[in-house]
XYZ file of C-alpha atoms in Angstrom:
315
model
C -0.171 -40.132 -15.808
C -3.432 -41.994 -17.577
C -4.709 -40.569 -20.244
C -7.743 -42.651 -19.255
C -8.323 -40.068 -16.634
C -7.470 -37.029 -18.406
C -9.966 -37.767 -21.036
C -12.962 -38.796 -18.273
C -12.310 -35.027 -16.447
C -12.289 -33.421 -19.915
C -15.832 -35.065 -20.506
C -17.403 -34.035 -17.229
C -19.752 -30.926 -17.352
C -21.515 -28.489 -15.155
C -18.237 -27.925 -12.786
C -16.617 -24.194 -12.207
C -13.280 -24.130 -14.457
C -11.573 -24.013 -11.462
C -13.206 -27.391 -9.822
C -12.560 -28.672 -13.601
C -9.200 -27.771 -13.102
C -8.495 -28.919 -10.045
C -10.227 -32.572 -11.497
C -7.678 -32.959 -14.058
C -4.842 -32.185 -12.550
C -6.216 -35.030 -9.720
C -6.443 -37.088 -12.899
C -3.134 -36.302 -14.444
C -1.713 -38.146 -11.150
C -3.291 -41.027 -11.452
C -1.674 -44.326 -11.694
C -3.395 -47.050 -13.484
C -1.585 -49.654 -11.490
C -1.220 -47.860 -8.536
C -4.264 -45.751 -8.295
C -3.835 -41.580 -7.390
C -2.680 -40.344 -4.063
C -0.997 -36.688 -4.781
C 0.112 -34.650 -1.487
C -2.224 -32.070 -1.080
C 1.105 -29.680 -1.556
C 1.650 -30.965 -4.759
C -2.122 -31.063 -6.049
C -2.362 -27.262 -5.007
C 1.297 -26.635 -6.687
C -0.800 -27.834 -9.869
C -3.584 -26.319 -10.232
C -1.267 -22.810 -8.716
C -4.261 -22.349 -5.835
C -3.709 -22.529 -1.857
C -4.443 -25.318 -0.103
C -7.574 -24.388 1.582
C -9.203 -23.283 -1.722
C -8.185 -27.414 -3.321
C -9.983 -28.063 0.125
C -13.240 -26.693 -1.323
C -13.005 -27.653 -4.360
C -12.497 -31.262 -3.862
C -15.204 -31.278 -1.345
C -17.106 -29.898 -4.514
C -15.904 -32.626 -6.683
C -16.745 -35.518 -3.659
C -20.436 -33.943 -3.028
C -20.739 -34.134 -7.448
C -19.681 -37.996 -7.539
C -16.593 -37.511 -9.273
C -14.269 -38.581 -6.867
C -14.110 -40.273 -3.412
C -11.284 -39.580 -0.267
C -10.131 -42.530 1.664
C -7.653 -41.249 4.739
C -4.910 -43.361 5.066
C -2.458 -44.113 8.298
C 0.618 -45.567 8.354
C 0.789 -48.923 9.661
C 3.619 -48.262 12.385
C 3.486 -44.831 13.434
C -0.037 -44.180 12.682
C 0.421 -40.982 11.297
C -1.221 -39.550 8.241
C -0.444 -40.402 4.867
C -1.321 -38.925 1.582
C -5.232 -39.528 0.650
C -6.031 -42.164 -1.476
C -8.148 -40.682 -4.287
C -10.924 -43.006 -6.423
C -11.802 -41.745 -9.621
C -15.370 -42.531 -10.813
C -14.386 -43.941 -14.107
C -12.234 -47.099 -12.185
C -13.749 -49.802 -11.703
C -15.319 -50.465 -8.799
C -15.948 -47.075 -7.674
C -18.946 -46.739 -5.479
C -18.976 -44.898 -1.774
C -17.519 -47.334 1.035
C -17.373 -46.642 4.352
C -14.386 -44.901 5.818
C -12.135 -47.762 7.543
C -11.417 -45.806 10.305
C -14.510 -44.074 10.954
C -17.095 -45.546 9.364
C -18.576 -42.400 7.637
C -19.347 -42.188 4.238
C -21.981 -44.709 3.793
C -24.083 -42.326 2.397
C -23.269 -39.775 -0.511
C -22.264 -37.479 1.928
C -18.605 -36.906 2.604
C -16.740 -38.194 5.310
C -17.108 -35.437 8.407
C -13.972 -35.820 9.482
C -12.543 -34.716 6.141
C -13.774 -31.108 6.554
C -11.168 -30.728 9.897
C -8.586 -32.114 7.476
C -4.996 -30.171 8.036
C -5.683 -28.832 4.146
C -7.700 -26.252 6.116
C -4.032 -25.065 6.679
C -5.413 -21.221 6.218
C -1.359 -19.708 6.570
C -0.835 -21.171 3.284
C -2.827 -18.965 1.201
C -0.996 -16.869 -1.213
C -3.397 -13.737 -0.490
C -0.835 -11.152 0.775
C -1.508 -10.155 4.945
C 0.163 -6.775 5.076
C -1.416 -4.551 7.291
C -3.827 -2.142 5.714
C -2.016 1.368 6.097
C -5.403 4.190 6.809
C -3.062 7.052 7.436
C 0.653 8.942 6.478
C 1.661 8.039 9.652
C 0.840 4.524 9.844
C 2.743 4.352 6.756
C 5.773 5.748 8.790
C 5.468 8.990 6.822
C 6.061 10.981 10.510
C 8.586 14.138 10.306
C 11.055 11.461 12.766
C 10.828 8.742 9.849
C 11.649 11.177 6.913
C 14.961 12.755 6.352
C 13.395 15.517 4.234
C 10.947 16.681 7.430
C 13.655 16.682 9.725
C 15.893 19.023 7.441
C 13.020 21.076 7.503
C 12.104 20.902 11.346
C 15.317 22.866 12.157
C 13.622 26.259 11.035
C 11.448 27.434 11.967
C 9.880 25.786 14.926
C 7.187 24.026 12.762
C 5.794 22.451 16.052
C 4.956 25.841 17.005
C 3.689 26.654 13.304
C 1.446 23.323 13.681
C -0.292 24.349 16.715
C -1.194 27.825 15.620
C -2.472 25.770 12.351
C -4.528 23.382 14.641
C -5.690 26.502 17.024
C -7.034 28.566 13.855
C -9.286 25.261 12.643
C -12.463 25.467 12.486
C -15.550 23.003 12.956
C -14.379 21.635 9.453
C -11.398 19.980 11.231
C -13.020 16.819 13.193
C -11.185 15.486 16.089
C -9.658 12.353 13.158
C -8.713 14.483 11.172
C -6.654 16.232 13.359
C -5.114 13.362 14.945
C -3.930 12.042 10.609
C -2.657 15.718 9.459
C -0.152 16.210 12.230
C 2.028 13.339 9.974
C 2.037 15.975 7.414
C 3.793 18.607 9.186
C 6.223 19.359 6.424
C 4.006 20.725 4.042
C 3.908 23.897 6.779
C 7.597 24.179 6.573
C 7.168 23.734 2.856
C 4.843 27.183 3.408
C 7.464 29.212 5.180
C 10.695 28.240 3.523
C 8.465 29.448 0.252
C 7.592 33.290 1.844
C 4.198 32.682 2.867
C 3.367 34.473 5.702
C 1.912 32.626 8.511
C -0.227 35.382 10.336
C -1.079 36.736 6.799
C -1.241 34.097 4.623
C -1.795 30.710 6.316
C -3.829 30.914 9.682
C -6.728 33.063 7.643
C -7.288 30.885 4.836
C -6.947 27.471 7.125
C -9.800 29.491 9.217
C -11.461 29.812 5.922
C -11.577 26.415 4.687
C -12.647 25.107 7.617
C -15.303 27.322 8.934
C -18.154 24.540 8.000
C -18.110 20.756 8.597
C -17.142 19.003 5.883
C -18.263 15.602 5.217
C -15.212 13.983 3.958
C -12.169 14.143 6.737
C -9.137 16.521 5.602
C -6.010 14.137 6.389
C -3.112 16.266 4.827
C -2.064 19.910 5.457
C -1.498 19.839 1.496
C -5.212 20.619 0.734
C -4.758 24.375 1.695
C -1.783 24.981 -0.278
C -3.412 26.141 -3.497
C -5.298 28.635 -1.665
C -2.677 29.684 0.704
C -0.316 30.283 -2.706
C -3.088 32.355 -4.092
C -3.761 34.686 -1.080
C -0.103 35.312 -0.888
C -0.070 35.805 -4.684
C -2.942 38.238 -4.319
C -1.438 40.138 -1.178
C 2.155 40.819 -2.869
C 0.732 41.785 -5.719
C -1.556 44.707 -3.718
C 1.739 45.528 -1.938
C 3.641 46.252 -4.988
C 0.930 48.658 -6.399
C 0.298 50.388 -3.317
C 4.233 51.112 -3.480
C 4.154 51.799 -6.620
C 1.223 54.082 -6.772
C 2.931 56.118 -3.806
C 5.918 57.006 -5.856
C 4.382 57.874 -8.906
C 2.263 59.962 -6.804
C -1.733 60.680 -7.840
C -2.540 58.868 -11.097
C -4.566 59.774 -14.619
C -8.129 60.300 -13.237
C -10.586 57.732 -13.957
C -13.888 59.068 -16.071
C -16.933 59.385 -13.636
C -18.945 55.725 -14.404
C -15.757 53.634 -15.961
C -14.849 50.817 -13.759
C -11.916 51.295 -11.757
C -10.380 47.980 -13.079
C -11.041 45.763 -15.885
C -13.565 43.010 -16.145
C -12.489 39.543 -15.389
C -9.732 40.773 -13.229
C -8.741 41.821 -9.275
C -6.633 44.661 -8.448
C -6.091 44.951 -11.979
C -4.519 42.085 -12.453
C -5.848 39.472 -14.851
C -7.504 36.261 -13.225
C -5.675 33.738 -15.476
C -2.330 35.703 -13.850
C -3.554 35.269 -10.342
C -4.475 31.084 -11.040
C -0.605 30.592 -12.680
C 1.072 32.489 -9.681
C -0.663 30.128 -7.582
C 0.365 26.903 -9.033
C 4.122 27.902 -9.221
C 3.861 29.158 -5.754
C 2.059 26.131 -4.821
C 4.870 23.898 -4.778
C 3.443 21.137 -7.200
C 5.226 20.159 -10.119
C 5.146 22.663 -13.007
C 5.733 21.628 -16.524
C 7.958 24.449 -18.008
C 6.163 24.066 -21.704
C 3.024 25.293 -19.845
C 4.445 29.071 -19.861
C 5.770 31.516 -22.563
C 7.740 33.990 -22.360
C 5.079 37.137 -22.728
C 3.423 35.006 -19.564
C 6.516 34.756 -17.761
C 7.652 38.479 -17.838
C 3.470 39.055 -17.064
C 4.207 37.367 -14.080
C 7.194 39.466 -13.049
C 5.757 42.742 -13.532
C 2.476 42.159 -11.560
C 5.220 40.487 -8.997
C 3.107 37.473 -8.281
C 6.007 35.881 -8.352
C 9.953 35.948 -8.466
C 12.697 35.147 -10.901
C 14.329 33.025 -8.312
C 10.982 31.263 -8.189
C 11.372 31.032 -11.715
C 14.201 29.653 -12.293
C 13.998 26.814 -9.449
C 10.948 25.855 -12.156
C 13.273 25.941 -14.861
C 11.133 28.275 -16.470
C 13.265 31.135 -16.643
């Protein structure tokens, strides 16, 4: 270490903080008897950058002045040894020739430096993992997941998937097609919860993709909101057509009155219909989000069922 050279790269301006950096850590090696000649592993240990980015900015600090590279060989075996650095603050410093080349008479840097084995580019620290674009590249396929293959036992869902495919429309583009079949699950996910799949699936899949859509659909998840709610909606009807045919002929509604009350469908209240959805919906449901007067709401309009309820913990 010389604090001689420490103190000249602390007093040089107009470099980035990282060609700075990577200055005094050059400096911090030097030897005032010996002169500096760090491994380019232990220079980019230092300053905690790869070896191709010291690469730059040394070529930075050569092409400023600062500093000047001399390649050295070994007298026997003539391979490579560590690069003699000059500092500009020794004495002497000026640009020489490069002994084996030749290059360098000018201000320029010696060519041959820029093919230097720093260039090492398998050293940088920047992560190469492959960049995952779909559930199945990320091995999310019902083969690699113990939780789809519990579910692929019943029903057929391969079956279920093709009549989901078939009842697409133009809002299903031949991508998007090829990414949601890793999502096959969520269509088991639909059965195993009651929802019919001629009833309650196929028509609202038509539905939502009837138009093209600009952004791809990659996961059979972005029906089941709706598909919750038209099930909600169809039970619901089912129960009061029942209902209405054992209590026989009801009070008669006054000529003009509306036939159910405003804000609702079927006579059932539209906040009702939304909160049958998202427990029926399979997302997580936070069991503070309901009271008790909502809860037993719920059960009479039978959106949905106490077992239902109590697999949310909210019964």
């Amino acid at each position: 270490m010389s604090h001689r050279a420490t103190n000249w790269a602390i007093q040089q301006r107009g470099l980035a903080p990282a060609t700075k950096l990577v200055l005094w850590h050059l400096c911090d090696r030097h030897n005032p008897d010996y002169g500096c000649f760090p491994s380019q592993d232990q220079l980019a240990a230092d300053a905690e950058i790869s070896r191709a980015s010291l690469n730059v900015h040394l070529d930075k600090l050569e092409q400023a002045g600062l500093i000047r590279r001399e390649r050295r060989l070994d007298d026997d075996t003539k391979r490579q040894r560590t690069t003699r650095y000059f500092l500009g603050f020794e004495e002497g410093f000026a640009l020489k020739p490069c002994p084996d080349s030749g290059h360098g008479s000018t201000p320029e840097p010696c060519p041959d430096l820029a093919k230097s084995r720093v260039q090492n580019l398998d050293t940088n620290p920047v992560s190469k993992e492959p960049v995952i674009t779909t559930a199945r590249d990320a091995g999310a396929t019902r083969e690699g997941r113990a939780e789809v293959c519990a579910a692929d036992e019943d029903p057929d869902l391969d079956a279920a998937e093709a009549a989901c495919l078939a009842a697409c429309g133009d809002g299903m583009a031949p991508a998007a097609r090829a990414a949601i079949t890793a999502t096959t699950a969520t269509i088991g996910a639909w059965l195993k919860a009651g929802f019919d799949l001629d009833l309650d699936v196929l028509p609202m899949i038509a539905e939502r993709t009837a138009k093209a859509r600009g952004s791809p659909i990659r996961t059979w998840e972005y029906f089941s909101q709706a598909i919750a709610a038209r099930h909600a909606k169809r039970i619901a009807q089912a129960a009061r057509s029942q209902g209405a045919g054992e209590a026989g002929a009801g009070p008669a509604v006054a000529p003009g009155s509306p036939a159910t009350a405003p804000g609702s469908q079927g006579g059932i209240p539209e906040h009702l219909l939304r909160l049958a959805a998202w427990i029926n919906s399979g997302s997580y449901v936070p069991p503070s989000a309901f009271t008790n007067t909502t809860r037993d709401a719920l059960l009479r309009a039978g959106l949905v069922t106490e077992a239902t309820l109590r697999a949310r913990q909210i019964y």
